[in-house]
Coordinates of C-alpha atoms in Angstrom, one line a residue:
X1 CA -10.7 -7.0 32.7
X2 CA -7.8 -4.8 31.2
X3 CA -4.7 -6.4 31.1
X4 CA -0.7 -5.9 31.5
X5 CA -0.4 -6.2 27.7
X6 CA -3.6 -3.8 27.0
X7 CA -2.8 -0.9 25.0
X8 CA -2.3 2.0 26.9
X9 CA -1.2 6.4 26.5
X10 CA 0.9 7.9 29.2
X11 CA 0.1 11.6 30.2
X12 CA 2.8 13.8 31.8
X13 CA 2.4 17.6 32.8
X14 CA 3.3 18.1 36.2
X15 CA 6.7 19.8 35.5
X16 CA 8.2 21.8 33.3
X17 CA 7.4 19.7 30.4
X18 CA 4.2 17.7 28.8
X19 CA 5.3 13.9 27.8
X20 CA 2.9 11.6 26.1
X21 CA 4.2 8.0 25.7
X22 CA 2.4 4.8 24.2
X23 CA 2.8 1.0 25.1
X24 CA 1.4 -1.8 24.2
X25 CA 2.4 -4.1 26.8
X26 CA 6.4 -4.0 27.4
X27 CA 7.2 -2.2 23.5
X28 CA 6.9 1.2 24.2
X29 CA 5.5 2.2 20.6
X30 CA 6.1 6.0 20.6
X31 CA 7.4 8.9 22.8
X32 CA 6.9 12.6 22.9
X33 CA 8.5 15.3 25.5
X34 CA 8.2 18.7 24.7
X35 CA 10.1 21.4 28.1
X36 CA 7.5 24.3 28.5
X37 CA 6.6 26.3 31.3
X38 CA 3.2 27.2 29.8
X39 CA 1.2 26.4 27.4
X40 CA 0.6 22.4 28.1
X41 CA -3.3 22.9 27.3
X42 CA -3.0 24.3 23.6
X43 CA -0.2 21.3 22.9
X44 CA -1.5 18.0 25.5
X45 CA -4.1 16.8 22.9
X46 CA -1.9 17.4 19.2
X47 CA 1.2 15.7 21.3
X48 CA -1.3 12.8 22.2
X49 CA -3.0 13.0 18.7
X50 CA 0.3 12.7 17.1
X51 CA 2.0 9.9 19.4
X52 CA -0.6 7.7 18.8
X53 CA -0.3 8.7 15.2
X54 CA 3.5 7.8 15.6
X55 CA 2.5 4.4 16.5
X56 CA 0.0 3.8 14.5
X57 CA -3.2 3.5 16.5
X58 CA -5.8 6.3 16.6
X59 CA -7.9 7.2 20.1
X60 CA -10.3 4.2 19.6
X61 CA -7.4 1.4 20.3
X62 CA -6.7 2.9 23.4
X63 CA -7.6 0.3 26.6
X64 CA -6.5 2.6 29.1
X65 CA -5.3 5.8 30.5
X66 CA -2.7 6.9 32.8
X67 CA -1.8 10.3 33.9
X68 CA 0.6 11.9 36.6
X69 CA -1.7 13.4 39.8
X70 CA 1.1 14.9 41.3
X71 CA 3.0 16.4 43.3
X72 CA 3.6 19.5 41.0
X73 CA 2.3 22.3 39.1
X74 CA -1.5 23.1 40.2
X75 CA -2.1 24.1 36.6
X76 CA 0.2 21.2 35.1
X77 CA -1.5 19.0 36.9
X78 CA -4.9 20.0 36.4
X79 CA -4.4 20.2 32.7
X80 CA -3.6 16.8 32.5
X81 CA -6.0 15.2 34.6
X82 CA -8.8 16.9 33.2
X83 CA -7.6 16.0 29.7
X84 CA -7.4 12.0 30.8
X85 CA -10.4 12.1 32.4
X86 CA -12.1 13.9 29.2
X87 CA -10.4 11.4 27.6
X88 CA -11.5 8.4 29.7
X89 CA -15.0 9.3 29.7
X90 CA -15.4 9.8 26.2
X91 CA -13.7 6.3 25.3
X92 CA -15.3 4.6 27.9
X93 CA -11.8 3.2 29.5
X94 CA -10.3 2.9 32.8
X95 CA -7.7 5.8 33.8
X96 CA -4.9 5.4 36.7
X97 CA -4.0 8.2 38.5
X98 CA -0.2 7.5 38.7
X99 CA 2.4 10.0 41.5
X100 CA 5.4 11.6 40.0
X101 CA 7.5 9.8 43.2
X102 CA 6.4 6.1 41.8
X103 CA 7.4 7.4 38.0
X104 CA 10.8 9.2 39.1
X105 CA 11.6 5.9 41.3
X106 CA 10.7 3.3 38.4
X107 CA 13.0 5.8 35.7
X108 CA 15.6 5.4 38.5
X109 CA 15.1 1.6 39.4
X110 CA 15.9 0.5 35.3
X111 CA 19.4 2.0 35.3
X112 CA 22.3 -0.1 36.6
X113 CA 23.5 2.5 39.0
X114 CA 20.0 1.6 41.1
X115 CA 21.4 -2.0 41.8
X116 CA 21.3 -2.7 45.7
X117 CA 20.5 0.8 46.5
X118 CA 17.7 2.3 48.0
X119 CA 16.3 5.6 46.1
X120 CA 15.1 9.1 47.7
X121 CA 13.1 11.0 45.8
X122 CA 12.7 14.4 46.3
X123 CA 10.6 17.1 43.9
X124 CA 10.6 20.8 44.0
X125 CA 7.4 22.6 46.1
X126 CA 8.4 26.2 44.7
X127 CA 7.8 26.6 48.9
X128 CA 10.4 26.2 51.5
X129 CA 9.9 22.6 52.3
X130 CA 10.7 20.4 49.4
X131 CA 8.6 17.1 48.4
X132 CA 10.0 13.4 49.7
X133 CA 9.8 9.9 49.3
X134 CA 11.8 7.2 50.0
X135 CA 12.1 3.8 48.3
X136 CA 13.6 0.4 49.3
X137 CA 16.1 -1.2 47.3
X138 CA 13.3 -3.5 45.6
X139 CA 11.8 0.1 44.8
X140 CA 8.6 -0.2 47.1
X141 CA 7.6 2.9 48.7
X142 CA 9.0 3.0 51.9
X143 CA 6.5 5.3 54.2
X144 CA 4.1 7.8 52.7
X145 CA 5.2 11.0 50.9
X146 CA 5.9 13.9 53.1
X147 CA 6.8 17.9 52.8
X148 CA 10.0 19.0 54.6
X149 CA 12.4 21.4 54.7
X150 CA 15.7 20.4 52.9
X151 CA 17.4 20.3 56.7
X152 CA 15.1 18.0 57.7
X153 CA 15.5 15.8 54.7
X154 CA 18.7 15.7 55.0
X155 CA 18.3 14.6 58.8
X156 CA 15.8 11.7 57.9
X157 CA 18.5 10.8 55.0
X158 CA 21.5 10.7 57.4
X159 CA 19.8 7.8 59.8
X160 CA 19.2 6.0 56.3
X161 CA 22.1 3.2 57.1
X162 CA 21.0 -0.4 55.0
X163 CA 22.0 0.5 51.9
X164 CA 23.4 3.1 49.9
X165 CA 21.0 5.8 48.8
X166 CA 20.6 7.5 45.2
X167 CA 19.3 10.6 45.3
X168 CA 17.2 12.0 42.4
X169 CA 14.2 14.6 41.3
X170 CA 14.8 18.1 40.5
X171 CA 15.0 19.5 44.1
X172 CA 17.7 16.5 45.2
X173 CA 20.3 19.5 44.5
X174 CA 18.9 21.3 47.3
X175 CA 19.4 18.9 50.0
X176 CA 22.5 17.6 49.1
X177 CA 23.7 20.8 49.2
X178 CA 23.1 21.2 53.0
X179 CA 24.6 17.6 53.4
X180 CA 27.9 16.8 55.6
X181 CA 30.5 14.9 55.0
X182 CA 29.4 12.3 57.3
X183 CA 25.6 12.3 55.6
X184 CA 26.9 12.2 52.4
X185 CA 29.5 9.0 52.6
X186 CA 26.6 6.8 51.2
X187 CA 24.5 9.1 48.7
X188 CA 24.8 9.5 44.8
X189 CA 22.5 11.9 42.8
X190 CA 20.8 10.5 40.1
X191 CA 20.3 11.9 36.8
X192 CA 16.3 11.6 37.1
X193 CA 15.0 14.4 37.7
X194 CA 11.4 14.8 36.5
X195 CA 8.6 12.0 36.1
X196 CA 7.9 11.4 32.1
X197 CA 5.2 9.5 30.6
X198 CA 6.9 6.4 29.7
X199 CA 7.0 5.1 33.3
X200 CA 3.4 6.8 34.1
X201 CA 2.1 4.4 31.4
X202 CA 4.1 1.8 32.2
X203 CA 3.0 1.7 35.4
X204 CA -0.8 2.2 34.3
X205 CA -0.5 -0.9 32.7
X206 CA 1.2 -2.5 36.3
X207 CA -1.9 -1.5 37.6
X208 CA -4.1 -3.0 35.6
X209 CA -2.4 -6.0 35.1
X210 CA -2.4 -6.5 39.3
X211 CA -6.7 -6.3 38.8
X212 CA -6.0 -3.0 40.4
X213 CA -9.6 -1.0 39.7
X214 CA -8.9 2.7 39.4
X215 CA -9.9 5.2 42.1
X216 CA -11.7 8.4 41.4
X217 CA -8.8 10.6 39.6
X218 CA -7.4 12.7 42.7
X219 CA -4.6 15.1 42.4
X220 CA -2.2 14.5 45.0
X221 CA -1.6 17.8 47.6
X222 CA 0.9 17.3 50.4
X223 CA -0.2 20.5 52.0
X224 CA -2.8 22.4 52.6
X225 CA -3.9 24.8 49.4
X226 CA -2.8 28.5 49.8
X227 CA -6.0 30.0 50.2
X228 CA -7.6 32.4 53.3
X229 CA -11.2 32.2 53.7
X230 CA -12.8 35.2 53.9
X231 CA -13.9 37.4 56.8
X232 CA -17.3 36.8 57.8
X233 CA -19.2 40.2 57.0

């Protein structure tokens, strides 16, 4: 069984950028982020090629995988989870499938500022609604991850009253922005805004660690795909 001090790469290219981070255990061993809006599937493997390089392990050492599943970018997302699974498969070693709300909320959680507050966490859709998750002050997900407009987030965030609440992801802007006075008495914006691969593979190695045994990879859609099916002839 893989354990919590297994060797493990982080994958990350849900967003704007492609991250590839590798621990073994706790020690982080090496750390890539390159911002791009295109062009993830020419530079995922040479990032991952060269941060194991960095740390001086080659594919073979690898014990696990873990990669982002979403929400984000269809083709972000689908680049990396088809390169982990490649990956995976080829190896012969576990990957976990790892949400960009659990790897903003553990970024969040490891700064000071977190202390004895509870953390929303709220991701651009490129859509009206906005992506949301909330998190108690011990940083467990508090309900499941839903799609609302930013009025209504700011609604559900309002009734919010046992703790202060740190905002963060790259679409926190938007709701705070439609935020009374009265609403806003107890939030803070975090400077988190995008999930990165050093808390995707940290958390891989959580997983394992807890005897979790990886589901089948499964990006993670919080509404239905924009697609019309066709008229029947």
């Amino acid at each position: 069984m893989l354990s919590a001090s297994g060797t493990i790469i982080g994958i990350d290219s849900s967003t704007g950028a492609c991250s590839i981070a590798v621990r073994c255990g706790d020690v982080l061993l090496s750390h890539l982020r390159e911002d791009m809006a295109r062009g993830q599937s020419e530079r995922l493997a040479p990032m991952a090629k060269a941060g194991l390089a960095a740390a001086g392990l080659g594919f073979p050492d690898l014990d696990a995988i873990a990669v982002t599943r979403g929400p984000g970018s269809f083709t972000g997302l689908r680049i990396g989870m088809s390169f982990a699974k490649g990956l995976a498969q080829a190896l012969g070693v576990p990957v976990f499938g790892v949400t960009g709300f659990d790897a903003v909320a553990r970024a969040v959680f490891a700064t000071e500022a977190a202390a004895s507050h509870r953390v929303a966490v709220i991701l651009e859709s490129r859509r009206a609604d906005l992506f949301l998750q909330l998190f108690t002050t011990g940083g467990a997900p508090d309900g499941p991850p839903v799609a609302l407009p930013p009025q209504d987030i700011a609604a559900k965030l309002r009734q919010v009253r046992d703790a202060p609440l740190l905002l963060a992801g790259d679409a926190a802007d938007k709701v705070l922005a439609v935020l009374d006075e009265e609403g806003a008495e107890m939030l803070q914006s975090s400077s988190i805004t995008a999930p990165d691969a050093r808390e995707v593979a940290l958390i891989g190695l959580e997983m394992a660690g807890n005897g979790q045994v990886p589901l089948a990879l499964q990006p993670l859609y919080l509404r239905a795909p924009d697609v019309t099916a066709p008229r029947a002839g």
